[in-house]
Coordinates of C-alpha atoms in Angstrom, one line a residue:
X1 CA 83.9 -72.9 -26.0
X2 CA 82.5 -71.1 -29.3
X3 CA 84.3 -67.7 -27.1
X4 CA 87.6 -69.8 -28.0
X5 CA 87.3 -70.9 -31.3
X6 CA 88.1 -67.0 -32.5
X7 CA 91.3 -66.7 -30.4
X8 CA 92.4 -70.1 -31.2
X9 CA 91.9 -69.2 -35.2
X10 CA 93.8 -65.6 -34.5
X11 CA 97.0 -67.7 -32.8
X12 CA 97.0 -70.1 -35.7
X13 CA 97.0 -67.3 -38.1
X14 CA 99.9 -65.6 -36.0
X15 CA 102.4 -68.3 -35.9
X16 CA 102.4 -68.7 -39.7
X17 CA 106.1 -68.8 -40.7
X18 CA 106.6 -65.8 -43.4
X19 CA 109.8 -68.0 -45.1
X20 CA 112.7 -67.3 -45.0
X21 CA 113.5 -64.3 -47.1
X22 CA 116.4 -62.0 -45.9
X23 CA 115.3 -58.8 -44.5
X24 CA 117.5 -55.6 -45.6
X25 CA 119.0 -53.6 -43.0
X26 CA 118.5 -49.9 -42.8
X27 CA 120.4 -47.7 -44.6
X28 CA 123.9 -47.2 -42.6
X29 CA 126.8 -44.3 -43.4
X30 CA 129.9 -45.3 -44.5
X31 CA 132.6 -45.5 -42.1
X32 CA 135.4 -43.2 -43.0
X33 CA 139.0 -43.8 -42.3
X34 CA 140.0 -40.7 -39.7
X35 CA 143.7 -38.9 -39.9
X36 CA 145.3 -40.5 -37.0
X37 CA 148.6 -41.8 -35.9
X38 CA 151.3 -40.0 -35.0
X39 CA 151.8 -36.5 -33.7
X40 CA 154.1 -33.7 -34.1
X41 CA 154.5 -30.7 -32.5
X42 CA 154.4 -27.2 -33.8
X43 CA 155.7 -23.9 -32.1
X44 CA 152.9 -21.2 -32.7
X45 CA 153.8 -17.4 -31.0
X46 CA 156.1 -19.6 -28.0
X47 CA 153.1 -22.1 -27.3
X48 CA 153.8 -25.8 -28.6
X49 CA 151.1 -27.3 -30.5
X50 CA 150.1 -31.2 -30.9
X51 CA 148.4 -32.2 -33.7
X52 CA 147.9 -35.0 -35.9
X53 CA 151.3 -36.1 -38.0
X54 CA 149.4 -36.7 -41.3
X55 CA 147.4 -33.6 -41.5
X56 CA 148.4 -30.6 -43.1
X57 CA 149.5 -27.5 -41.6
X58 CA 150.3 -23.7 -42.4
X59 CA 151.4 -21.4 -40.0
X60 CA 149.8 -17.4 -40.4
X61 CA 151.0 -14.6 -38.9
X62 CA 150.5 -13.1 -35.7
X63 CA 149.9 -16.8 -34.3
X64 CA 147.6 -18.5 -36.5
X65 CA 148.2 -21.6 -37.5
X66 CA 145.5 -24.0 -40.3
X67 CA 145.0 -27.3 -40.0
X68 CA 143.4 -29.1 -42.3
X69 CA 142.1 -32.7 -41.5
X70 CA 140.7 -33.9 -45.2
X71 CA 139.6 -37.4 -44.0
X72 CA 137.3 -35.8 -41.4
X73 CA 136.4 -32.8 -43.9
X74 CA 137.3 -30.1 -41.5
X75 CA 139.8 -27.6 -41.2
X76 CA 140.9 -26.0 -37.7
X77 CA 141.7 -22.9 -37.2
X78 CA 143.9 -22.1 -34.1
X79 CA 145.1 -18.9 -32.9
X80 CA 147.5 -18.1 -30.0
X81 CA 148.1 -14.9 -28.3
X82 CA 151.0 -14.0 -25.5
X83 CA 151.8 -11.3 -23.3
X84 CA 148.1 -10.8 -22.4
X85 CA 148.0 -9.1 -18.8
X86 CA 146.5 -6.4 -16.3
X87 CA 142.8 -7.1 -17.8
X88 CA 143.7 -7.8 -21.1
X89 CA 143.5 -11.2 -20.9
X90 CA 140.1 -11.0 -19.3
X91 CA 138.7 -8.8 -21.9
X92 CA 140.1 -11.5 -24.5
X93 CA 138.5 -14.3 -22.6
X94 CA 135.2 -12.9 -22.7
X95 CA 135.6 -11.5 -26.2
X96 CA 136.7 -15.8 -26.9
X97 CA 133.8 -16.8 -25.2
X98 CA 131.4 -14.5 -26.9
X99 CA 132.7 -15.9 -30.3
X100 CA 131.2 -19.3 -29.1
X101 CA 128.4 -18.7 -28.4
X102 CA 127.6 -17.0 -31.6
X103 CA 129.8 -19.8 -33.4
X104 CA 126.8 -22.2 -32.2
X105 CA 124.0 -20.2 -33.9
X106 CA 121.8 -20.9 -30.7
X107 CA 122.1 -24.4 -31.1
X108 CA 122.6 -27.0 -28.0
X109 CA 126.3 -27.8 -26.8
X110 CA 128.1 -29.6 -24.5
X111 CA 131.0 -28.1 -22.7
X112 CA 133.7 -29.7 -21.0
X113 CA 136.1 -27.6 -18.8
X114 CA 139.5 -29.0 -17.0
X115 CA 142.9 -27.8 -16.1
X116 CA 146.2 -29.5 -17.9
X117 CA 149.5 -30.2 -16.4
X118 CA 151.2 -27.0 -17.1
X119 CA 148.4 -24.8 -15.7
X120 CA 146.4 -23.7 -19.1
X121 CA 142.5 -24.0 -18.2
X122 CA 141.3 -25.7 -20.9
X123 CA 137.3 -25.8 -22.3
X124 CA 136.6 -28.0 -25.3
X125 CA 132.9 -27.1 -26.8
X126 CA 131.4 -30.1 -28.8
X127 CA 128.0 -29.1 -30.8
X128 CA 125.3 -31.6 -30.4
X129 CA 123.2 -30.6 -33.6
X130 CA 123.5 -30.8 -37.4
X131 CA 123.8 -27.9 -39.5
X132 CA 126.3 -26.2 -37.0
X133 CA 129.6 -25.2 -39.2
X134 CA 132.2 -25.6 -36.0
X135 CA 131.3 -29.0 -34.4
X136 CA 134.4 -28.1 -31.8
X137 CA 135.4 -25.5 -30.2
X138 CA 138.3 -25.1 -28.1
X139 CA 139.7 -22.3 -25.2
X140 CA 142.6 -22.7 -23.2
X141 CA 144.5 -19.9 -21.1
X142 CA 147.0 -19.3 -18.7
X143 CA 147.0 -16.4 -16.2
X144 CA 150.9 -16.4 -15.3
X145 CA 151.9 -16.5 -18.9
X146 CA 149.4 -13.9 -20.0
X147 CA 148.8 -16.2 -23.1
X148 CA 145.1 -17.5 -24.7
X149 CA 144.9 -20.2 -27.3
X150 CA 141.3 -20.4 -29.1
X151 CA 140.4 -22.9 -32.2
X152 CA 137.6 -23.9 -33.8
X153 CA 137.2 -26.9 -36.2
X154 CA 135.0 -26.1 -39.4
X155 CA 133.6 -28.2 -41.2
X156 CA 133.9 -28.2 -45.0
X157 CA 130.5 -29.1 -45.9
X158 CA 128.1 -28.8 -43.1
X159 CA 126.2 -32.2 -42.4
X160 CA 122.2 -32.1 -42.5
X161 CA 122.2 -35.3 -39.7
X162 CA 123.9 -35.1 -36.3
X163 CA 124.3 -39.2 -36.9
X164 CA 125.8 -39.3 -39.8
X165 CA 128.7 -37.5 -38.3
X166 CA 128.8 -38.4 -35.0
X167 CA 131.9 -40.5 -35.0
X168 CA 133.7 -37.9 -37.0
X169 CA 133.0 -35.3 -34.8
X170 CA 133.7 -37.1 -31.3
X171 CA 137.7 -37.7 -33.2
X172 CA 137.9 -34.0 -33.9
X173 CA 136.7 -33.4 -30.1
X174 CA 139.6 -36.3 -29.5
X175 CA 142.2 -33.9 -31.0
X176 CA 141.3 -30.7 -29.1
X177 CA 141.4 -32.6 -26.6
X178 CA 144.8 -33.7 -27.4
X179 CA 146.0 -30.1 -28.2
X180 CA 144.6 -28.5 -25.1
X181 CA 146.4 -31.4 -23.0
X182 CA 149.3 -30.9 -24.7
X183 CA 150.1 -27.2 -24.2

């Protein structure tokens, strides 16, 4: 009996109700309003282009096209080539791919890879820590056309926390997506 008197005290001390004073919640970002609706499309070097209708775009020469997306605070920059063959486009593939990888900085990515409806193979590459300037990537080509389009999104200001971004960069892997489906 005395061996129970202790735990009995601790349980009594336990259920002591601390009131009723609110608790703040951790410290959240703020939820940003993305570009979004509508799309248009834009002919870059023979190769039509989706991308969002508010953002703003200027076409380069030689088949660069800018797009900047100022809610998201990043800018893509897209390139198209054509009339890529016997090798060439191989040796631009790799040269594309190379540009990736060093894009990342050796940090970890996730790369998705599938073939749209008019026979481009298409790879999106998402980076999956902070600090990386290009949070996407993207690489499509097309063997019979001989043509290669490569972007990557950039961000203005690099973020110091994958979280804090997160959302903004799974919409700016969204609208690869969109342009590589849309080719």
């Amino acid at each position: 009996m005395l061996l129970m008197l202790p735990a009995m005290a601790g349980m009594t001390a336990c259920s002591h109700d601390a009131g009723t004073a609110p608790v703040p919640r951790p410290r959240a970002y703020p939820r940003i309003e993305l570009t979004g609706g509508g799309t248009r499309t834009i002919d870059v070097a023979g190769v039509s282009i989706a991308i969002d209708s508010a953002a703003e775009a200027a076409e380069g020469a030689g088949g660069a096209l800018t797009v900047n997306y100022a809610a998201e605070g990043a800018t893509l920059f897209l390139s198209v080539r054509t009339g890529l063959h016997d090798g060439a486009l191989a040796d631009a593939l790799a040269n594309r791919r190379e540009r990736m990888a060093l894009n990342l900085g050796g940090a970890v990515g996730r790369t998705d890879t599938f073939l749209d409806s008019a026979g481009y193979n298409c790879l999106i590459n998402r980076a999956l820590e902070a600090g990386v300037p290009t949070p996407v990537q993207l690489l499509a080509w097309n063997d019979s056309l001989g043509t290669l389009v490569w972007g990557a999104f950039v961000w203005h200001t690099a973020p110091e926390s994958t979280d804090s971004v997160a959302p903004v960069a799974d919409a700016l892997y969204a609208k690869a997506f969109k342009i590589l489906e849309s080719l």
